[in-house]
Short mmCIF file of C-alpha atoms in Angstrom, two decimals:
data_model
loop_
_atom_site.label_atom_id
_atom_site.label_comp_id
_atom_site.label_asym_id
_atom_site.label_seq_id
_atom_site.Cartn_x
_atom_site.Cartn_y
_atom_site.Cartn_z
CA GLU C 1 -75.68 18.19 -28.34
CA THR C 2 -72.07 19.00 -29.31
CA GLN C 3 -71.71 21.15 -26.19
CA ILE C 4 -72.98 18.27 -24.01
CA MET C 5 -70.46 15.84 -25.54
CA GLY C 6 -67.64 18.35 -25.01
CA SER C 7 -68.69 18.80 -21.40
CA ASP C 8 -68.63 15.03 -20.83
CA ILE C 9 -65.11 14.79 -22.28
CA VAL C 10 -63.90 17.57 -19.95
CA LYS C 11 -65.44 15.77 -16.97
CA LYS C 12 -63.67 12.54 -17.94
CA TYR C 13 -60.30 14.33 -18.15
CA ILE C 14 -60.91 15.89 -14.74
CA ILE C 15 -61.79 12.50 -13.22
CA PHE C 16 -58.71 10.84 -14.76
CA GLY C 17 -56.53 13.70 -13.51
CA LEU C 18 -57.87 13.38 -9.95
CA LEU C 19 -57.36 9.60 -9.99
CA ALA C 20 -53.75 10.08 -11.14
CA ILE C 21 -53.12 12.56 -8.32
CA PHE C 22 -54.58 10.19 -5.71
CA LEU C 23 -52.47 7.34 -7.09
CA VAL C 24 -49.24 9.35 -6.80
CA LEU C 25 -50.12 10.47 -3.27
CA GLY C 26 -50.85 6.87 -2.32
CA VAL C 27 -47.41 5.71 -3.51
CA PHE C 28 -45.67 8.44 -1.52
CA TYR C 29 -47.71 7.53 1.56
CA ILE C 30 -46.71 3.87 1.34
CA LYS C 31 -43.01 4.75 0.95
CA ALA C 32 -43.18 7.15 3.88
CA SER C 33 -44.85 4.52 6.07
CA GLN C 34 -42.16 1.97 5.23
CA SER C 35 -39.43 4.48 6.02
CA LYS C 36 -40.88 5.22 9.45
CA THR C 37 -41.08 1.56 10.42
CA GLY C 38 -37.53 0.85 9.18
CA LYS C 39 -38.57 -1.51 6.39
CA ALA C 40 -36.42 -2.08 3.33
CA SER C 41 -36.55 -4.33 0.31
CA ALA C 42 -35.05 -7.79 0.78
CA VAL C 43 -33.32 -10.31 -1.44
CA ASP C 44 -33.92 -14.05 -1.72
CA GLY C 45 -32.86 -15.93 1.40
CA ASN C 46 -34.04 -16.53 4.96
CA ASP C 47 -35.24 -14.13 7.65
CA TYR C 48 -33.57 -14.03 11.07
CA THR C 49 -34.78 -11.83 13.94
CA LEU C 50 -32.08 -11.14 16.52
CA GLY C 51 -31.88 -9.17 19.73
CA ILE C 52 -28.73 -7.46 20.98
CA GLY C 53 -26.06 -10.11 21.56
CA GLU C 54 -28.03 -12.88 19.84
CA SER C 55 -26.54 -14.78 16.91
CA VAL C 56 -27.26 -17.31 14.20
CA ILE C 57 -24.86 -19.76 12.55
CA ILE C 58 -25.07 -20.00 8.75
CA ASN C 59 -22.75 -22.37 6.87
CA GLY C 60 -20.24 -22.30 9.72
CA ASN C 61 -20.34 -18.50 10.10
CA ASN C 62 -21.46 -16.94 13.37
CA ILE C 63 -23.51 -13.79 12.66
CA GLN C 64 -24.23 -11.74 15.79
CA LEU C 65 -26.17 -8.50 16.31
CA GLN C 66 -24.15 -5.94 18.25
CA ASP C 67 -26.47 -2.92 18.19
CA VAL C 68 -28.91 -0.78 16.18
CA ASP C 69 -29.52 2.96 16.47
CA SER C 70 -32.67 5.02 15.93
CA GLN C 71 -31.74 5.63 12.26
CA GLY C 72 -31.49 1.93 11.43
CA ASN C 73 -27.70 1.71 11.35
CA VAL C 74 -26.91 -1.86 12.35
CA LYS C 75 -23.63 -3.08 13.82
CA LEU C 76 -23.00 -6.80 13.58
CA TYR C 77 -20.24 -9.36 13.83
CA ILE C 78 -19.48 -12.10 11.33
CA ASN C 79 -16.95 -14.46 12.92
CA SER C 80 -15.70 -11.68 15.26
CA ILE C 81 -15.20 -9.19 12.38
CA ARG C 82 -17.40 -6.12 12.84
CA TYR C 83 -19.45 -4.61 10.01
CA THR C 84 -21.97 -1.76 9.77
CA VAL C 85 -24.95 -1.95 7.44
CA LYS C 86 -27.95 0.26 6.67
CA ASP C 87 -30.69 -1.15 4.42
CA TYR C 88 -28.37 -3.49 2.47
CA GLY C 89 -24.77 -4.67 2.35
CA GLU C 90 -22.53 -7.50 1.18
CA PHE C 91 -20.03 -8.78 3.73
CA ALA C 92 -17.97 -11.98 4.12
CA GLY C 93 -19.89 -13.70 1.35
CA PHE C 94 -23.38 -12.78 2.61
CA ALA C 95 -25.99 -10.46 1.09
CA ILE C 96 -27.66 -8.85 4.10
CA SER C 97 -30.86 -6.79 4.00
CA ILE C 98 -32.43 -5.05 6.98
CA VAL C 99 -36.07 -6.11 6.65
CA ASP C 100 -37.21 -4.45 9.88
CA TYR C 101 -35.77 -3.07 13.08
CA ASN C 102 -36.98 -1.87 16.45
CA TYR C 103 -35.04 0.75 18.40
CA ASP C 104 -35.64 1.24 22.11
CA ASP C 105 -33.91 3.30 24.80
CA SER C 106 -33.18 0.01 26.50
CA LYS C 107 -30.92 -2.39 24.61
CA VAL C 108 -33.15 -5.25 25.72
CA GLY C 109 -35.94 -3.94 23.48
CA ARG C 110 -33.82 -3.48 20.36
CA LYS C 111 -34.26 -6.06 17.61
CA VAL C 112 -33.39 -6.44 13.94
CA THR C 113 -34.88 -8.72 11.30
CA PHE C 114 -32.26 -9.67 8.72
CA HIS C 115 -32.75 -11.24 5.32
CA ILE C 116 -29.54 -13.19 4.73
CA SER C 117 -28.34 -15.31 1.83
CA PRO C 118 -24.87 -16.36 0.59
CA TYR C 119 -23.67 -14.74 -2.62
CA LYS C 120 -20.65 -15.00 -4.91
CA PRO C 121 -19.53 -12.06 -7.06
CA ASP C 122 -18.28 -12.37 -10.62
CA GLY C 123 -14.54 -12.97 -10.77
CA ALA C 124 -14.28 -14.66 -7.37
CA LEU C 125 -11.45 -17.20 -7.09
CA MET C 126 -12.11 -20.55 -5.45
CA ILE C 127 -9.48 -22.40 -3.39
CA GLY C 128 -6.72 -23.39 -5.80
CA GLY C 129 -7.85 -20.82 -8.33
CA SER C 130 -5.40 -18.38 -9.84
CA THR C 131 -5.11 -15.22 -11.89
CA VAL C 132 -2.24 -13.37 -13.53
CA THR C 133 -1.57 -9.66 -13.15
CA LYS C 134 1.50 -7.72 -14.28
CA GLY C 135 3.23 -10.96 -15.15
CA LYS C 136 2.81 -12.48 -11.68
CA THR C 137 0.54 -15.41 -10.83
CA ILE C 138 -1.79 -15.01 -7.81
CA ILE C 139 -2.95 -18.34 -6.31
CA ILE C 140 -5.57 -18.75 -3.56
CA ASP C 141 -4.45 -21.40 -1.05
CA ASP C 142 -7.13 -21.10 1.66
CA VAL C 143 -9.58 -18.88 3.57
CA SER C 144 -10.12 -18.97 7.34
CA SER C 145 -13.24 -18.01 9.29
CA SER C 146 -11.35 -15.06 10.80
CA GLY C 147 -10.65 -13.58 7.37
CA ILE C 148 -7.04 -14.70 7.00
CA ILE C 149 -6.36 -15.35 3.31
CA LYS C 150 -3.45 -17.59 2.33
CA ILE C 151 -2.18 -16.67 -1.12
CA GLN C 152 0.87 -16.96 -3.33
CA VAL C 153 2.16 -13.98 -5.28
CA GLY C 154 4.80 -14.80 -7.85
CA GLY C 155 5.68 -17.99 -5.98
CA LYS C 156 5.94 -16.29 -2.56
CA ALA C 157 3.49 -17.27 0.21
CA TYR C 158 1.57 -14.62 2.16
CA GLU C 159 -1.17 -14.52 4.80
CA ILE C 160 -3.25 -11.39 4.31
CA SER C 161 -6.30 -9.93 6.02
CA GLU C 162 -6.44 -6.54 4.31
CA SER C 163 -5.48 -4.76 1.13
CA GLY C 164 -1.80 -4.03 0.62
CA VAL C 165 1.30 -4.39 -1.54
CA TYR C 166 2.65 -7.92 -1.79
CA ASP C 167 5.73 -8.68 -3.88
CA GLY C 168 5.22 -5.42 -5.76
CA VAL C 169 1.54 -6.10 -6.54
CA ASP C 170 -1.05 -3.73 -5.03
CA ILE C 171 -3.85 -6.12 -4.03
CA ILE C 172 -7.33 -4.99 -2.98
CA LEU C 173 -9.22 -7.52 -0.85
CA ASP C 174 -12.81 -6.93 -1.96
CA ASP C 175 -14.49 -9.80 -0.10
CA PHE C 176 -14.16 -13.45 0.88
CA TYR C 177 -16.35 -16.35 1.91
CA TYR C 178 -15.67 -19.07 4.46
CA THR C 179 -17.67 -22.24 4.94
CA TYR C 180 -17.05 -25.71 6.35
CA ASN C 181 -16.73 -27.06 2.83
CA GLN C 182 -13.34 -25.92 1.54
CA GLU C 183 -14.43 -26.35 -2.07
CA GLU C 184 -17.04 -23.58 -1.61
CA ARG C 185 -14.69 -20.98 -0.13
CA TRP C 186 -13.74 -18.06 -2.34
CA VAL C 187 -11.86 -14.76 -2.45
CA LYS C 188 -12.60 -11.67 -4.56
CA LEU C 189 -9.50 -9.63 -5.39
CA SER C 190 -8.82 -6.63 -7.57
CA PHE C 191 -5.53 -4.98 -8.43
CA ARG C 192 -4.10 -1.50 -8.74
CA GLU C 193 -1.06 -0.62 -10.82
CA ASP C 194 2.19 -2.08 -9.56
CA ILE C 195 4.07 0.12 -7.15
CA ILE C 196 7.06 1.64 -8.93
CA THR C 197 9.89 2.72 -6.66
CA THR C 198 11.75 5.65 -8.16
CA THR C 199 15.12 6.76 -6.81
CA THR C 200 16.07 10.30 -7.71
CA THR C 201 19.77 11.20 -7.68
CA GLU C 202 20.46 14.90 -7.45
CA LYS C 203 23.46 16.00 -9.43
CA VAL C 204 25.21 19.11 -8.15
CA GLU C 205 27.51 20.75 -10.65
CA ILE C 206 30.20 23.04 -9.22
CA GLN C 207 30.89 25.90 -11.57
CA LYS C 208 34.41 27.27 -11.56
CA THR C 209 34.68 30.99 -12.12
CA THR C 210 37.92 32.32 -13.58
CA THR C 211 38.65 36.04 -13.43
CA THR C 212 40.95 37.39 -16.13
CA SER C 213 42.28 40.89 -16.66
CA PHE C 214 42.37 42.54 -20.08
CA LYS C 215 45.66 42.35 -21.88
CA PRO C 216 46.11 43.54 -25.43
CA PRO C 217 47.23 41.02 -27.99
CA GLU C 218 50.98 40.56 -28.21
CA GLN C 219 51.18 42.17 -31.65
CA ASP C 220 49.37 45.31 -30.47
CA TYR C 221 51.27 45.76 -27.24
CA ASN C 222 54.19 47.77 -28.76
CA PHE C 223 51.79 50.15 -30.51
CA PHE C 224 49.99 50.97 -27.24
CA GLN C 225 53.29 51.38 -25.47
CA ILE C 226 54.46 53.88 -28.11
CA ILE C 227 51.29 55.96 -27.66
CA LEU C 228 51.68 55.99 -23.87
CA ASN C 229 55.29 57.04 -24.15
CA TRP C 230 54.36 59.88 -26.54
CA VAL C 231 51.64 61.17 -24.16
CA SER C 232 54.04 61.03 -21.24
CA GLY C 233 56.60 62.99 -23.25
CA LEU C 234 54.12 65.81 -23.92
CA PHE C 235 53.53 66.36 -20.20
CA SER C 236 57.21 66.26 -19.39
CA ARG C 237 58.14 69.10 -21.77
#
């Protein structure tokens, strides 16, 4: 009876082991199937299916599909600024997921289903917002649909569209968001260390070399002269 019970336990372990193996294989199969069809996880928002050249307007932003390749790399425009995304990306204030795509040799047959929703990162500055870095106040004046950011750095006005050094502050333009409602526009900036301009002055020292010949001290000169005279006298005898 003990042997029968032990045999039943072994059978149960074998069955559980086989079920676990089938479960793991099933998960890998599902992931592989999704990869082949170009599917990816999506975030909260709305789906938009676009063909090449087609566009959708969201909160005053024109989002247009430019192209998609066989690997699922998608090129798109947001208000005439081009971006490239694969699976997921955050651009111009939008979280964009590639839900599905269809690649065809003919551009007419290529389509992409996007999952798009606005987002705002932590630390984003709204219009009129400000921050202080390295003793200088950065103020956001406005954001345009073309990505032109109007800011003030230490009281000086600038229009920027990319990262750079402004009034000695190295500013990184992480992202921005434009919408019809000015109160909802924002800019996300980060900062590197201030640029320090160092001027190096090379000092060239001219060394003066003075050549001197040996001369006995004044008090010893007569003694040496006496010796020389004595030696000369020996040879003259």
